Short mmCIF file of C-alpha atoms in Angstrom, two decimals:
data_model
loop_
_atom_site.label_atom_id
_atom_site.label_comp_id
_atom_site.label_asym_id
_atom_site.label_seq_id
_atom_site.Cartn_x
_atom_site.Cartn_y
_atom_site.Cartn_z
CA MET A 1 41.89 -31.74 11.44
CA VAL A 2 45.35 -30.42 10.88
CA ALA A 3 47.65 -30.83 13.64
CA GLN A 4 48.04 -27.13 14.11
CA GLU A 5 44.32 -26.74 14.45
CA ARG A 6 44.08 -29.62 17.08
CA SER A 7 46.75 -28.02 19.07
CA ALA A 8 45.09 -24.64 19.16
CA ARG A 9 41.95 -26.29 20.28
CA THR A 10 43.87 -28.15 23.10
CA ARG A 11 45.49 -25.02 24.09
CA GLN A 12 42.09 -23.12 24.25
CA ARG A 13 40.49 -26.03 26.41
CA LEU A 14 43.50 -25.64 29.04
CA VAL A 15 42.84 -22.00 29.01
CA HIS A 16 39.09 -22.40 29.69
CA ALA A 17 39.77 -24.76 32.24
CA ALA A 18 42.21 -22.59 33.84
CA ALA A 19 39.94 -19.88 34.09
CA VAL A 20 37.38 -22.04 35.74
CA GLU A 21 39.69 -23.01 38.15
CA ILE A 22 41.10 -19.57 39.04
CA ASP A 23 37.42 -18.04 39.07
CA GLU A 24 36.40 -20.61 41.57
CA ASN A 25 39.54 -21.05 43.85
CA GLY A 26 41.75 -18.12 43.19
CA TYR A 27 45.29 -18.10 41.52
CA GLU A 28 47.13 -19.54 44.68
CA ARG A 29 44.62 -22.24 45.43
CA ALA A 30 44.34 -23.29 41.59
CA THR A 31 46.21 -26.78 40.94
CA LEU A 32 47.44 -28.01 37.48
CA THR A 33 45.67 -31.35 38.48
CA ARG A 34 42.42 -30.06 38.64
CA ILE A 35 43.12 -27.77 35.47
CA CYS A 36 43.95 -30.97 33.70
CA LYS A 37 40.86 -32.96 35.04
CA TYR A 38 38.56 -30.05 33.83
CA ALA A 39 40.17 -30.08 30.33
CA GLN A 40 40.34 -33.82 30.35
CA LEU A 41 43.77 -33.65 29.28
CA SER A 42 47.02 -35.03 30.70
CA ILE A 43 49.53 -33.08 32.46
CA GLY A 44 51.80 -33.97 29.50
CA ALA A 45 49.35 -31.90 27.18
CA LEU A 46 49.42 -29.15 29.59
CA THR A 47 53.22 -28.68 30.08
CA PHE A 48 53.43 -28.95 26.11
CA HIS A 49 51.61 -25.83 25.85
CA PHE A 50 52.49 -24.03 29.19
CA ASN A 51 55.40 -23.82 31.29
CA SER A 52 53.84 -22.85 34.60
CA LYS A 53 50.62 -21.92 36.22
CA ARG A 54 51.67 -18.26 35.93
CA ASP A 55 51.90 -18.86 32.02
CA LEU A 56 48.42 -20.10 31.96
CA ALA A 57 47.28 -17.16 34.12
CA ASP A 58 48.81 -14.80 31.78
CA ALA A 59 46.98 -16.73 28.81
CA VAL A 60 43.56 -16.18 30.70
CA ARG A 61 44.54 -12.46 31.11
CA ALA A 62 45.28 -12.20 27.52
CA ASP A 63 42.05 -13.69 26.28
CA ALA A 64 40.04 -11.60 28.73
CA ARG A 65 41.69 -8.40 27.36
CA ALA A 66 40.94 -9.55 23.75
CA LEU A 67 37.20 -10.40 24.44
CA THR A 68 36.82 -7.14 26.50
CA ASN A 69 38.69 -4.79 24.01
CA ASP A 70 36.53 -6.45 21.11
CA ARG A 71 33.26 -5.80 23.07
CA MET A 72 34.35 -2.24 23.86
CA LYS A 73 34.92 -1.40 20.34
CA GLN A 74 31.48 -2.62 19.55
CA VAL A 75 30.16 -0.44 22.13
CA ALA A 76 32.01 2.66 21.01
CA HIS A 77 30.90 2.01 17.22
CA GLY A 78 27.36 2.00 18.05
CA HIS A 79 26.92 5.04 20.47
CA ALA A 80 27.90 8.44 20.54
CA PRO A 81 30.74 9.23 23.03
CA GLY A 82 29.15 10.43 26.39
CA LEU A 83 27.20 8.97 29.27
CA ASP A 84 24.81 6.83 27.13
CA CYS A 85 27.89 5.09 25.81
CA LEU A 86 29.53 4.61 29.38
CA ILE A 87 26.27 2.94 30.60
CA HIS A 88 26.26 0.51 27.60
CA LEU A 89 29.86 -0.16 28.35
CA THR A 90 29.76 -1.05 31.71
CA GLY A 91 26.50 -2.98 30.93
CA GLU A 92 28.78 -5.24 28.58
CA LEU A 93 31.52 -5.53 31.35
CA ALA A 94 28.69 -6.85 33.61
CA HIS A 95 27.39 -8.98 31.01
CA LEU A 96 30.96 -10.36 30.14
CA LEU A 97 31.67 -10.89 33.85
CA GLU A 98 28.42 -12.92 34.18
CA THR A 99 28.73 -15.01 31.03
CA GLU A 100 32.54 -15.19 30.40
CA VAL A 101 34.49 -17.12 32.86
CA VAL A 102 37.68 -16.09 31.30
CA VAL A 103 36.76 -12.46 32.18
CA ARG A 104 35.66 -13.22 35.62
CA SER A 105 38.82 -15.01 36.21
CA ALA A 106 40.98 -12.20 34.87
CA ALA A 107 39.15 -9.71 37.08
CA ARG A 108 39.99 -12.01 40.10
CA LEU A 109 43.54 -12.17 38.92
CA GLU A 110 43.66 -8.50 38.80
CA ARG A 111 42.69 -8.55 42.60
CA ASP A 112 44.68 -11.48 43.67
CA CYS A 113 47.88 -10.07 41.99
CA PRO A 114 47.37 -6.43 41.89
CA GLY A 115 49.79 -4.28 39.84
CA ASP A 116 50.16 -6.89 36.99
CA GLY A 117 48.19 -4.71 34.75
CA GLY A 118 45.64 -6.83 32.81
CA TRP A 119 41.79 -6.78 32.66
CA LEU A 120 41.30 -3.14 33.93
CA GLU A 121 43.40 -1.57 31.52
CA SER A 122 41.30 -3.15 28.67
CA TRP A 123 38.42 -0.72 29.65
CA LEU A 124 39.42 1.87 32.18
CA PRO A 125 41.02 4.40 29.51
CA ALA A 126 37.61 4.22 27.56
CA VAL A 127 35.63 5.06 30.83
CA ARG A 128 38.09 8.04 31.40
CA CYS A 129 37.63 9.14 27.97
CA LEU A 130 33.89 9.05 27.82
CA LEU A 131 33.64 11.02 31.12
CA ARG A 132 35.99 13.81 29.96
CA GLU A 133 33.91 13.94 26.65
CA ALA A 134 30.63 14.02 28.93
CA GLN A 135 32.23 17.12 30.90
CA ARG A 136 33.26 18.86 27.66
CA SER A 137 29.80 18.64 25.99
CA GLU A 138 28.31 19.70 29.40
CA GLU A 139 26.30 16.74 29.73
CA LEU A 140 27.66 16.18 33.16
CA ARG A 141 25.91 18.58 35.65
CA PRO A 142 28.48 21.41 36.60
CA GLY A 143 30.61 20.62 39.53
CA VAL A 144 30.61 16.54 38.92
CA ASP A 145 34.40 15.79 38.84
CA PRO A 146 34.92 13.10 36.01
CA GLN A 147 37.45 11.50 38.30
CA VAL A 148 34.77 10.84 40.77
CA MET A 149 32.59 9.45 38.12
CA THR A 150 35.43 7.32 36.92
CA ALA A 151 35.85 5.92 40.57
CA LEU A 152 32.23 5.32 40.77
CA ALA A 153 32.29 3.42 37.69
CA VAL A 154 35.27 1.31 38.66
CA HIS A 155 33.28 0.54 42.10
CA LEU A 156 30.17 -0.44 40.09
CA VAL A 157 31.92 -2.91 37.94
CA THR A 158 33.89 -4.17 41.10
CA GLY A 159 30.76 -4.81 42.76
CA ALA A 160 29.30 -6.59 39.49
CA GLU A 161 32.27 -8.91 39.64
CA THR A 162 31.27 -10.03 43.06
CA PHE A 163 27.61 -10.28 41.92
CA ALA A 164 28.52 -12.28 39.04
CA ARG A 165 30.54 -14.79 40.64
CA ALA A 166 27.72 -15.39 43.07
CA SER A 167 25.26 -15.64 40.17
CA ALA A 168 27.48 -17.88 38.23
CA GLY A 169 27.72 -20.16 41.38
CA GLY A 170 24.05 -20.72 41.16
CA ALA A 171 22.58 -17.67 43.17
CA ASP A 172 18.69 -17.00 43.48
CA PRO A 173 17.48 -17.37 39.74
CA HIS A 174 14.83 -14.84 40.36
CA LEU A 175 17.44 -12.04 40.78
CA PRO A 176 17.90 -9.88 37.70
CA ALA A 177 21.03 -10.33 35.65
CA VAL A 178 23.95 -8.52 36.83
CA ALA A 179 23.82 -6.15 33.74
CA THR A 180 20.16 -5.09 34.47
CA GLN A 181 20.96 -4.32 38.10
CA LEU A 182 23.73 -2.21 36.88
CA GLU A 183 21.64 -0.47 34.63
CA ARG A 184 19.16 0.49 37.44
CA MET A 185 21.74 1.84 39.53
CA TRP A 186 22.85 4.18 36.78
CA GLU A 187 19.53 5.34 36.28
CA VAL A 188 19.52 6.57 39.92
CA VAL A 189 23.06 7.84 39.66
CA LEU A 190 22.29 10.00 36.51
CA ARG A 191 18.95 11.47 37.70
CA GLY A 192 19.79 11.49 41.55
CA ALA A 193 18.39 9.78 44.26
CA VAL A 194 16.92 12.31 46.51
CA ALA A 195 13.28 13.93 46.03
CA THR A 196 14.62 17.69 46.82
CA PRO A 197 18.40 18.08 46.16
CA MET B 1 49.71 -8.82 85.10
CA VAL B 2 47.57 -11.74 86.13
CA ALA B 3 47.79 -14.92 83.99
CA GLN B 4 44.23 -14.46 82.61
CA GLU B 5 44.96 -10.93 81.08
CA ARG B 6 48.29 -12.05 79.65
CA SER B 7 46.45 -14.80 78.02
CA ALA B 8 43.91 -12.49 76.59
CA ARG B 9 46.71 -10.38 75.19
CA THR B 10 48.37 -13.31 73.69
CA ARG B 11 45.06 -14.20 72.03
CA GLN B 12 44.59 -10.68 70.64
CA ARG B 13 47.94 -10.63 69.22
CA LEU B 14 47.43 -13.80 67.25
CA VAL B 15 43.95 -12.53 66.08
CA HIS B 16 45.76 -9.26 64.92
CA ALA B 17 48.46 -11.31 63.21
CA ALA B 18 46.08 -13.65 61.43
CA ALA B 19 44.24 -10.52 60.10
CA VAL B 20 47.36 -9.05 58.77
CA GLU B 21 48.24 -12.63 56.90
CA ILE B 22 44.66 -13.16 55.54
CA ASP B 23 44.13 -9.30 54.32
CA GLU B 24 47.38 -9.79 52.46
CA ASN B 25 47.45 -13.24 51.15
CA GLY B 26 43.70 -14.40 51.53
CA TYR B 27 42.51 -17.50 53.59
CA GLU B 28 43.94 -20.29 51.57
CA ARG B 29 47.27 -18.85 51.40
CA ALA B 30 47.58 -17.76 54.84
CA THR B 31 50.08 -19.89 57.09
CA LEU B 32 50.20 -20.52 60.46
CA THR B 33 54.13 -20.17 60.41
CA ARG B 34 53.70 -16.51 59.02
CA ILE B 35 50.98 -15.72 61.57
CA CYS B 36 53.37 -16.87 64.41
CA LYS B 37 56.15 -14.68 63.04
CA TYR B 38 54.07 -11.63 62.74
CA ALA B 39 52.76 -12.20 66.40
CA GLN B 40 56.21 -13.03 67.73
CA LEU B 41 54.94 -15.98 69.21
CA SER B 42 55.68 -19.66 69.15
CA ILE B 43 53.40 -22.39 67.14
CA GLY B 44 52.65 -23.69 70.52
CA ALA B 45 51.29 -20.47 71.96
CA LEU B 46 48.98 -20.47 68.75
CA THR B 47 47.77 -23.96 69.26
CA PHE B 48 47.05 -23.34 72.94
CA HIS B 49 44.51 -20.69 71.76
CA PHE B 50 43.40 -21.83 68.52
CA ASN B 51 42.58 -25.17 67.22
CA SER B 52 43.01 -24.43 63.44
CA LYS B 53 43.46 -21.84 60.81
CA ARG B 54 39.58 -21.92 60.53
CA ASP B 55 39.29 -21.04 64.25
CA LEU B 56 41.68 -18.10 63.77
CA ALA B 57 39.64 -16.76 60.83
CA ASP B 58 36.32 -17.17 62.94
CA ALA B 59 38.10 -15.23 65.71
CA VAL B 60 39.03 -12.55 63.17
CA ARG B 61 35.46 -12.32 61.77
CA ALA B 62 34.04 -12.01 65.29
CA ASP B 63 36.27 -9.17 65.97
CA ALA B 64 35.34 -7.59 62.87
CA ARG B 65 31.68 -7.81 63.45
CA ALA B 66 32.00 -6.64 67.11
CA LEU B 67 34.07 -3.35 65.85
CA THR B 68 31.56 -2.80 63.09
CA ASN B 69 28.28 -3.25 65.21
CA ASP B 70 29.77 -0.88 67.57
CA ARG B 71 30.52 1.74 65.05
CA MET B 72 27.10 1.26 63.34
CA LYS B 73 25.42 2.13 66.74
CA GLN B 74 27.51 5.15 67.12
CA VAL B 75 26.32 6.29 63.61
CA ALA B 76 22.93 5.49 64.30
CA HIS B 77 22.95 7.46 67.72
CA GLY B 78 24.22 10.54 66.01
CA HIS B 79 22.00 10.58 63.09
CA ALA B 80 18.41 10.75 62.46
CA PRO B 81 17.43 7.83 60.26
CA GLY B 82 17.61 8.51 56.51
CA LEU B 83 20.15 9.16 53.61
CA ASP B 84 22.43 11.38 55.73
CA CYS B 85 22.86 8.67 58.22
CA LEU B 86 23.23 5.92 55.45
CA ILE B 87 26.07 8.18 54.09
CA HIS B 88 27.83 8.38 57.37
CA LEU B 89 27.48 4.74 57.82
CA THR B 90 29.09 3.75 54.62
CA GLY B 91 31.81 6.34 55.29
CA GLU B 92 32.40 4.74 58.75
CA LEU B 93 32.50 1.44 56.93
CA ALA B 94 35.18 2.74 54.41
CA HIS B 95 37.09 4.25 57.43
CA LEU B 96 37.06 0.85 59.26
CA LEU B 97 38.38 -0.88 55.81
CA GLU B 98 41.19 1.65 55.47
CA THR B 99 42.22 1.72 59.18
CA GLU B 100 41.33 -1.64 60.72
CA VAL B 101 43.04 -4.76 59.39
CA VAL B 102 40.63 -7.07 61.11
CA VAL B 103 37.67 -5.60 59.30
CA ARG B 104 39.51 -5.70 55.79
CA SER B 105 40.47 -9.23 56.47
CA ALA B 106 36.77 -10.20 57.56
CA ALA B 107 35.85 -8.35 54.06
CA ARG B 108 38.22 -10.59 52.39
CA LEU B 109 37.19 -13.55 54.14
CA GLU B 110 33.66 -12.81 52.98
CA ARG B 111 34.56 -12.90 49.36
CA ASP B 112 36.94 -16.01 49.72
CA CYS B 113 34.53 -17.95 51.44
CA PRO B 114 31.08 -16.78 50.54
CA GLY B 115 28.02 -17.84 52.24
CA ASP B 116 29.97 -18.19 55.73
CA GLY B 117 27.98 -15.41 57.07
CA GLY B 118 29.86 -12.69 58.73
CA TRP B 119 30.98 -9.13 58.05
CA LEU B 120 28.20 -8.19 55.60
CA GLU B 121 25.47 -9.09 58.12
CA SER B 122 26.92 -6.64 60.54
CA TRP B 123 25.84 -3.61 58.50
CA LEU B 124 23.58 -4.75 55.52
CA PRO B 125 20.39 -4.95 57.63
CA ALA B 126 21.13 -1.36 58.92
CA VAL B 127 21.55 -0.32 55.21
CA ARG B 128 18.10 -1.71 54.29
CA CYS B 129 16.36 -0.26 57.17
CA LEU B 130 17.60 3.26 56.38
CA LEU B 131 16.66 3.20 52.89
CA ARG B 132 13.19 1.84 53.62
CA GLU B 133 13.00 4.86 56.19
CA ALA B 134 14.03 7.32 53.61
CA GLN B 135 11.46 5.99 51.07
CA ARG B 136 8.69 6.26 53.72
CA SER B 137 9.72 9.68 54.52
CA GLU B 138 9.72 10.41 50.93
CA GLU B 139 13.45 11.69 51.18
CA LEU B 140 14.04 9.30 48.17
CA ARG B 141 12.72 10.71 44.68
CA PRO B 142 9.56 8.74 43.74
CA GLY B 143 10.44 5.63 41.51
CA VAL B 144 13.86 5.06 43.34
CA ASP B 145 13.74 1.42 44.40
CA PRO B 146 15.25 1.06 48.06
CA GLN B 147 16.62 -2.43 46.84
CA VAL B 148 18.48 -0.85 43.98
CA MET B 149 19.75 1.64 46.34
CA THR B 150 20.91 -1.04 48.77
CA ALA B 151 22.86 -2.97 45.86
CA LEU B 152 24.35 0.36 44.96
CA ALA B 153 25.59 0.75 48.65
CA VAL B 154 26.91 -2.60 48.54
CA HIS B 155 28.78 -1.94 45.37
CA LEU B 156 30.33 1.25 46.77
CA VAL B 157 31.38 -0.64 49.94
CA THR B 158 32.66 -3.56 47.97
CA GLY B 159 34.76 -1.04 45.88
CA ALA B 160 35.99 0.80 48.82
CA GLU B 161 37.38 -2.46 50.21
CA THR B 162 39.49 -3.08 47.10
CA PHE B 163 40.76 0.73 47.32
CA ALA B 164 41.29 0.47 51.12
CA ARG B 165 43.63 -2.74 50.56
CA ALA B 166 45.53 -0.89 47.74
CA SER B 167 45.92 2.22 49.90
CA ALA B 168 46.92 0.16 52.98
CA GLY B 169 49.64 -1.46 50.67
CA GLY B 170 51.08 2.10 50.11
CA ALA B 171 49.43 3.41 47.13
CA ASP B 172 49.83 7.01 46.01
CA PRO B 173 49.84 9.11 49.15
CA HIS B 174 48.14 12.05 47.46
CA LEU B 175 45.06 10.16 46.83
CA PRO B 176 42.19 11.18 49.10
CA ALA B 177 41.05 8.93 51.82
CA VAL B 178 38.84 6.04 50.93
CA ALA B 179 35.87 7.63 53.13
CA THR B 180 36.32 10.93 51.33
CA GLN B 181 36.17 9.42 47.93
CA LEU B 182 33.08 7.66 48.93
CA GLU B 183 31.58 10.63 50.30
CA ARG B 184 31.99 12.58 46.73
CA MET B 185 30.47 9.68 45.14
CA TRP B 186 27.35 9.73 47.27
CA GLU B 187 27.20 13.63 46.63
CA VAL B 188 26.79 12.69 42.88
CA VAL B 189 24.37 9.74 43.46
CA LEU B 190 22.23 11.87 45.59
CA ARG B 191 22.06 15.01 43.44
CA GLY B 192 22.47 13.14 40.07
CA ALA B 193 25.16 13.41 37.44
CA VAL B 194 23.50 14.84 34.63
CA ALA B 195 22.90 18.36 33.67
CA THR B 196 19.45 17.94 32.26
CA PRO B 197 17.69 14.69 33.52
#
């Protein structure tokens, strides 16, 4: 293994360890000591790659954005723009939150240090765009405001983050996956909850 | 003012200051020094009333539960059980999250230290009960699972917490109140989002 490749792997191990630590304890509580312990690397190795905890957090955010952008592109590729695509997109976000600690960690960073930009910006513009498209094509019921739908989507994904963290922490294994739960909620939202509107 | 009353007021000031600090910085980052500074009281006054930061957090939670229980009872009193009552109930929660720092703080504590019991338990049973009632009275569309609706309500309130914190932090004053936003989302959820289901 060439030195460069080894260095990249070490860096990746540190970012993963930082994500685990931030997801579990939040940015402020995260310690470099625990990150090194998770990564099975020395503090020297850490400081060779990252100047500070903030640097590590930025790397976590960048990885999460890259992963999310990639998944968003795949979804957009496989579905015509509109509500079906939106549901697949939020389902992918829920799945990422459940399975990728780096994404869960970036979502927590977004809450812990709001205004820093980051994960939300890797999917929110796509959600907005799909909802405008759904309105233009009259897929949305007349009178349904795309902005309200966008807020609803953000609320659902925010809720999914909380559920995903609980489920990653070893919640009831009989509960359905976060993405499945989200899909059921969308089904209600699309068709309506009441018998006689 | 008798000594007892003065002591109760001092205690209340400390709980309020702790709520402000926890809402802003989370439980782990919260410091007793800052809490004393907000309360304009000495560390001696604090330790006279509370043994530890955990004690203060428990007092915040207890206040939030009391406030929420009280509001939930008022809502239940003014509305027949069913979806209309549910919407008023979550609207009250959003309003509490936006206006009462002690409630916002308790909601944050619930996330920071999950499994501790607390705020969620002061309203979730009511939500479950109202949805079972809506199913029984066939107000819910056949096939809509009350459990999915409960999860949806929890997601919406979780999202409202995030919005409420941003709005308390001085977000765009032109944005509608969190409770109003939530009401608009429920309107979509109840009637459905698509033109042709």
